[in-house]
């Protein structure tokens, strides 16, 4: 009973950042000294084998899981904090770095379980690599670097204007993505597993090389409806690129710097964000739109495949995000669909 | 292997007994089991028909050649029917992986239709008989194994046969399949079967000949593929070095051969690179 009361008080005190020192608990005596603060002991076990990996004593009750991870890292240097998954139960959910030790349902001797998440790599690194590749690869095909096409075409340029336009659009798209990664996006997790970089790079680099090969091929056939088709496609592409960028800015402004809060996104004064009224993830909607525009512009089947695969993947993500929005917020607007208005 | 997983999967015989008792709670369970029993019995019967057809044709002809024609229809029918197994996994009445089952069934269907049926000239080959016999024996054992497991009465003989004969039947089947694809290659190249060339309206190309070579490459186990990839990369690099140091020949024949060689080499390198990347990661979507 006492402990629960103390925990409740502690939670309320924890809301005011860095409150004064806690009063001493009447029943449990301080272990080491006669100070007013009771130190916690933390025992870290391996989640799979239940082996004792680390024992930390004299842990401040206000210590966060992040600090405990740092302490654990000192005793086991090969497991840096980003790689650690600390949980209360071997099969339970991972604790967040911000969680405070005394707010957790543990006694003064806390038993925590550790799982190795595997080698981690930062999101920014992954994004830069996976977007830098397509940018460079496409340009290699555009400039007809040797050993790709017949030797007589080395370093020549296409005679079709749409090929130059497609190169500009494709490069603009990936430059925009790179700049957004560096300056716009706010990531909730710092890292992801290392194997993701191989998977993601294969996908982006592979598809962009495949598309670029056909668009920049000496035997490329321009679109059947000529200038009209290209102009319409360009308008769609640019419209969706601006839309996508607007959504990224709006999402950035939802979250103050350094925080990891989650809020419902709403339309702002920017007309491109009004798609939020109908869709949970308008950034994906605009992304699909851009690629549909690019497909129409180049009239190239591999681009259509890429658009289709991208759409399927983004639809899966959008459905997941939509579901988690619905779970997290009671008052989530009912009109919204995950990715396509009224449809999907 | 999915084969190993199958005994556990077909252990729905246990639920079948519970289901009969409490039908209102697990109605579909009993129905699914009944359907699966019928399916497996039908497939066993079908492959037996093929086996008997082969034996009869051999006895009447007196030789091994040209036996394919005598069982062409039932082979196509029952092998294509195996596509239902993907559906079973997707719906959930068989707890196997959809991806794994799909891959196995599609590779069989590919060989039946896209190679043996499509390239008439290989139908006389002995390699066809090799894989047809391997498939027939394997499938008869496999489907009867499933049938008996579902009925909760698995004779030891069937279980033994499944896990022992596999050692002979699997290499036999793989050899037959590889030889058949290899035999089909020259005809595919000559006729340009299923191939699309540039230029065309959709700016797309597909070379079935190269695709078949890649299919053959995919049969090679992972370890050796990595070695082959290394070899190809070294070959590519040496070729680049050679070309840079000497003049490229002007004669048309050499030029065409060179381009041909280059094209296949590049595609193989990229394909194998992709294959090996896949071994470094699992097929899972990115976590946001």
Short mmCIF file of N, CA and C in Angstrom, two decimals, chain B residues 143-206:
data_model
loop_
_atom_site.label_atom_id
_atom_site.label_comp_id
_atom_site.label_asym_id
_atom_site.label_seq_id
_atom_site.Cartn_x
_atom_site.Cartn_y
_atom_site.Cartn_z
N UNK B 143 1.32 -36.90 -50.82
CA UNK B 143 -0.12 -36.74 -50.63
C UNK B 143 -0.71 -37.85 -49.79
N UNK B 144 -0.17 -39.08 -49.92
CA UNK B 144 -0.69 -40.15 -49.07
C UNK B 144 -0.27 -39.91 -47.63
N UNK B 145 0.92 -39.33 -47.44
CA UNK B 145 1.37 -38.96 -46.10
C UNK B 145 0.40 -37.98 -45.46
N UNK B 146 0.02 -36.94 -46.21
CA UNK B 146 -0.92 -35.96 -45.69
C UNK B 146 -2.27 -36.59 -45.39
N UNK B 147 -2.73 -37.44 -46.31
CA UNK B 147 -4.03 -38.08 -46.11
C UNK B 147 -4.05 -38.87 -44.81
N UNK B 148 -3.05 -39.72 -44.64
CA UNK B 148 -3.01 -40.55 -43.43
C UNK B 148 -2.84 -39.70 -42.17
N UNK B 149 -2.05 -38.64 -42.27
CA UNK B 149 -1.88 -37.77 -41.09
C UNK B 149 -3.19 -37.15 -40.69
N UNK B 150 -3.96 -36.69 -41.67
CA UNK B 150 -5.25 -36.06 -41.37
C UNK B 150 -6.20 -37.05 -40.72
N UNK B 151 -6.10 -38.33 -41.14
CA UNK B 151 -6.97 -39.33 -40.58
C UNK B 151 -6.36 -39.94 -39.32
N UNK B 152 -5.23 -39.38 -38.91
CA UNK B 152 -4.60 -39.78 -37.66
C UNK B 152 -4.20 -41.24 -37.64
N UNK B 153 -3.75 -41.73 -38.80
CA UNK B 153 -3.37 -43.14 -38.88
C UNK B 153 -2.24 -43.27 -39.88
N UNK B 154 -1.05 -42.81 -39.47
CA UNK B 154 0.06 -42.75 -40.42
C UNK B 154 0.92 -44.02 -40.34
N UNK B 155 0.91 -44.82 -41.40
CA UNK B 155 1.76 -46.03 -41.37
C UNK B 155 3.23 -45.65 -41.39
N UNK B 156 4.02 -46.36 -40.65
CA UNK B 156 5.44 -46.02 -40.56
C UNK B 156 6.12 -46.06 -41.92
N UNK B 157 5.63 -46.95 -42.78
CA UNK B 157 6.23 -47.11 -44.11
C UNK B 157 6.20 -45.80 -44.89
N UNK B 158 5.04 -45.14 -44.84
CA UNK B 158 4.90 -43.89 -45.59
C UNK B 158 5.86 -42.83 -45.02
N UNK B 159 5.90 -42.77 -43.70
CA UNK B 159 6.77 -41.77 -43.06
C UNK B 159 8.23 -42.04 -43.44
N UNK B 160 8.61 -43.31 -43.37
CA UNK B 160 9.98 -43.69 -43.72
C UNK B 160 10.28 -43.32 -45.16
N UNK B 161 9.32 -43.70 -46.05
CA UNK B 161 9.51 -43.44 -47.47
C UNK B 161 9.72 -41.96 -47.73
N UNK B 162 8.91 -41.13 -47.06
CA UNK B 162 8.98 -39.68 -47.28
C UNK B 162 10.36 -39.13 -46.97
N UNK B 163 10.89 -39.51 -45.81
CA UNK B 163 12.14 -38.88 -45.39
C UNK B 163 13.38 -39.60 -45.88
N UNK B 164 13.23 -40.79 -46.43
CA UNK B 164 14.39 -41.50 -46.93
C UNK B 164 14.53 -41.38 -48.45
N UNK B 165 13.44 -41.63 -49.17
CA UNK B 165 13.52 -41.59 -50.63
C UNK B 165 13.82 -40.20 -51.15
N UNK B 166 13.52 -39.21 -50.31
CA UNK B 166 13.81 -37.82 -50.64
C UNK B 166 15.28 -37.65 -51.05
N UNK B 167 16.16 -38.42 -50.42
CA UNK B 167 17.59 -38.31 -50.67
C UNK B 167 17.93 -38.65 -52.12
N UNK B 168 17.18 -39.57 -52.69
CA UNK B 168 17.39 -39.96 -54.09
C UNK B 168 16.53 -39.10 -55.03
N UNK B 169 15.28 -38.90 -54.63
CA UNK B 169 14.33 -38.24 -55.53
C UNK B 169 14.64 -36.77 -55.75
N UNK B 170 15.11 -36.10 -54.71
CA UNK B 170 15.37 -34.66 -54.87
C UNK B 170 16.49 -34.39 -55.88
N UNK B 171 17.66 -35.02 -55.75
CA UNK B 171 18.70 -34.79 -56.77
C UNK B 171 18.25 -35.22 -58.16
N UNK B 172 17.47 -36.31 -58.20
CA UNK B 172 16.97 -36.81 -59.49
C UNK B 172 16.10 -35.74 -60.15
N UNK B 173 15.19 -35.18 -59.37
CA UNK B 173 14.30 -34.16 -59.90
C UNK B 173 15.06 -32.92 -60.35
N UNK B 174 15.98 -32.47 -59.51
CA UNK B 174 16.75 -31.26 -59.83
C UNK B 174 17.56 -31.46 -61.12
N UNK B 175 18.18 -32.64 -61.24
CA UNK B 175 18.97 -32.92 -62.44
C UNK B 175 18.09 -32.89 -63.68
N UNK B 176 16.94 -33.58 -63.57
CA UNK B 176 16.03 -33.60 -64.71
C UNK B 176 15.58 -32.21 -65.10
N UNK B 177 15.24 -31.40 -64.09
CA UNK B 177 14.77 -30.05 -64.37
C UNK B 177 15.85 -29.21 -65.02
N UNK B 178 17.04 -29.25 -64.45
CA UNK B 178 18.14 -28.44 -65.00
C UNK B 178 18.47 -28.85 -66.43
N UNK B 179 18.54 -30.16 -66.69
CA UNK B 179 18.86 -30.63 -68.04
C UNK B 179 17.79 -30.20 -69.03
N UNK B 180 16.53 -30.22 -68.59
CA UNK B 180 15.43 -29.82 -69.48
C UNK B 180 15.55 -28.35 -69.84
N UNK B 181 15.79 -27.51 -68.83
CA UNK B 181 15.93 -26.09 -69.11
C UNK B 181 17.11 -25.85 -70.04
N UNK B 182 18.21 -26.55 -69.77
CA UNK B 182 19.39 -26.40 -70.61
C UNK B 182 19.11 -26.81 -72.05
N UNK B 183 18.32 -27.89 -72.21
CA UNK B 183 17.96 -28.35 -73.55
C UNK B 183 17.07 -27.34 -74.27
N UNK B 184 16.28 -26.60 -73.50
CA UNK B 184 15.35 -25.65 -74.11
C UNK B 184 16.05 -24.39 -74.59
N UNK B 185 17.22 -24.10 -74.03
CA UNK B 185 17.88 -22.81 -74.30
C UNK B 185 18.06 -22.48 -75.79
N UNK B 186 18.66 -23.38 -76.60
CA UNK B 186 18.89 -23.00 -78.00
C UNK B 186 17.59 -22.67 -78.75
N UNK B 187 16.50 -23.40 -78.46
CA UNK B 187 15.24 -23.15 -79.16
C UNK B 187 14.65 -21.81 -78.75
N UNK B 188 14.80 -21.49 -77.46
CA UNK B 188 14.28 -20.21 -76.98
C UNK B 188 15.04 -19.06 -77.64
N UNK B 189 16.36 -19.25 -77.76
CA UNK B 189 17.16 -18.17 -78.35
C UNK B 189 16.81 -17.98 -79.83
N UNK B 190 16.64 -19.13 -80.51
CA UNK B 190 16.38 -19.07 -81.95
C UNK B 190 15.04 -18.41 -82.25
N UNK B 191 14.00 -18.81 -81.51
CA UNK B 191 12.67 -18.30 -81.83
C UNK B 191 12.31 -17.04 -81.06
N UNK B 192 13.11 -16.64 -80.09
CA UNK B 192 12.77 -15.46 -79.29
C UNK B 192 11.49 -15.66 -78.51
N UNK B 193 11.29 -16.86 -78.00
CA UNK B 193 10.07 -17.20 -77.27
C UNK B 193 9.89 -16.32 -76.04
N UNK B 194 8.67 -15.81 -75.82
CA UNK B 194 8.30 -15.00 -74.66
C UNK B 194 9.22 -13.80 -74.47
N UNK B 195 9.89 -13.39 -75.51
CA UNK B 195 10.82 -12.26 -75.35
C UNK B 195 10.26 -11.02 -76.03
N UNK B 196 10.60 -9.89 -75.44
CA UNK B 196 10.19 -8.58 -75.96
C UNK B 196 11.45 -7.77 -76.21
N UNK B 197 11.57 -7.18 -77.39
CA UNK B 197 12.79 -6.39 -77.63
C UNK B 197 12.44 -4.92 -77.80
N UNK B 198 13.48 -4.10 -77.65
CA UNK B 198 13.34 -2.66 -77.92
C UNK B 198 13.49 -2.45 -79.43
N UNK B 199 13.01 -1.39 -80.01
CA UNK B 199 12.13 -0.41 -79.38
C UNK B 199 10.67 -0.87 -79.39
N UNK B 200 9.90 -0.42 -78.40
CA UNK B 200 8.47 -0.67 -78.38
C UNK B 200 7.78 0.43 -77.60
N UNK B 201 6.46 0.45 -77.68
CA UNK B 201 5.67 1.56 -77.12
C UNK B 201 5.86 1.71 -75.61
N UNK B 202 6.07 0.58 -74.92
CA UNK B 202 6.11 0.63 -73.46
C UNK B 202 7.52 0.65 -72.89
N UNK B 203 8.50 0.76 -73.79
CA UNK B 203 9.88 0.89 -73.34
C UNK B 203 10.24 -0.17 -72.32
N UNK B 204 10.06 -1.40 -72.74
CA UNK B 204 10.29 -2.54 -71.87
C UNK B 204 10.94 -3.63 -72.69
N UNK B 205 11.80 -4.42 -72.06
CA UNK B 205 12.35 -5.56 -72.78
C UNK B 205 12.49 -6.74 -71.84
N UNK B 206 12.40 -7.91 -72.39
CA UNK B 206 12.53 -9.12 -71.58
C UNK B 206 13.17 -10.19 -72.45
#
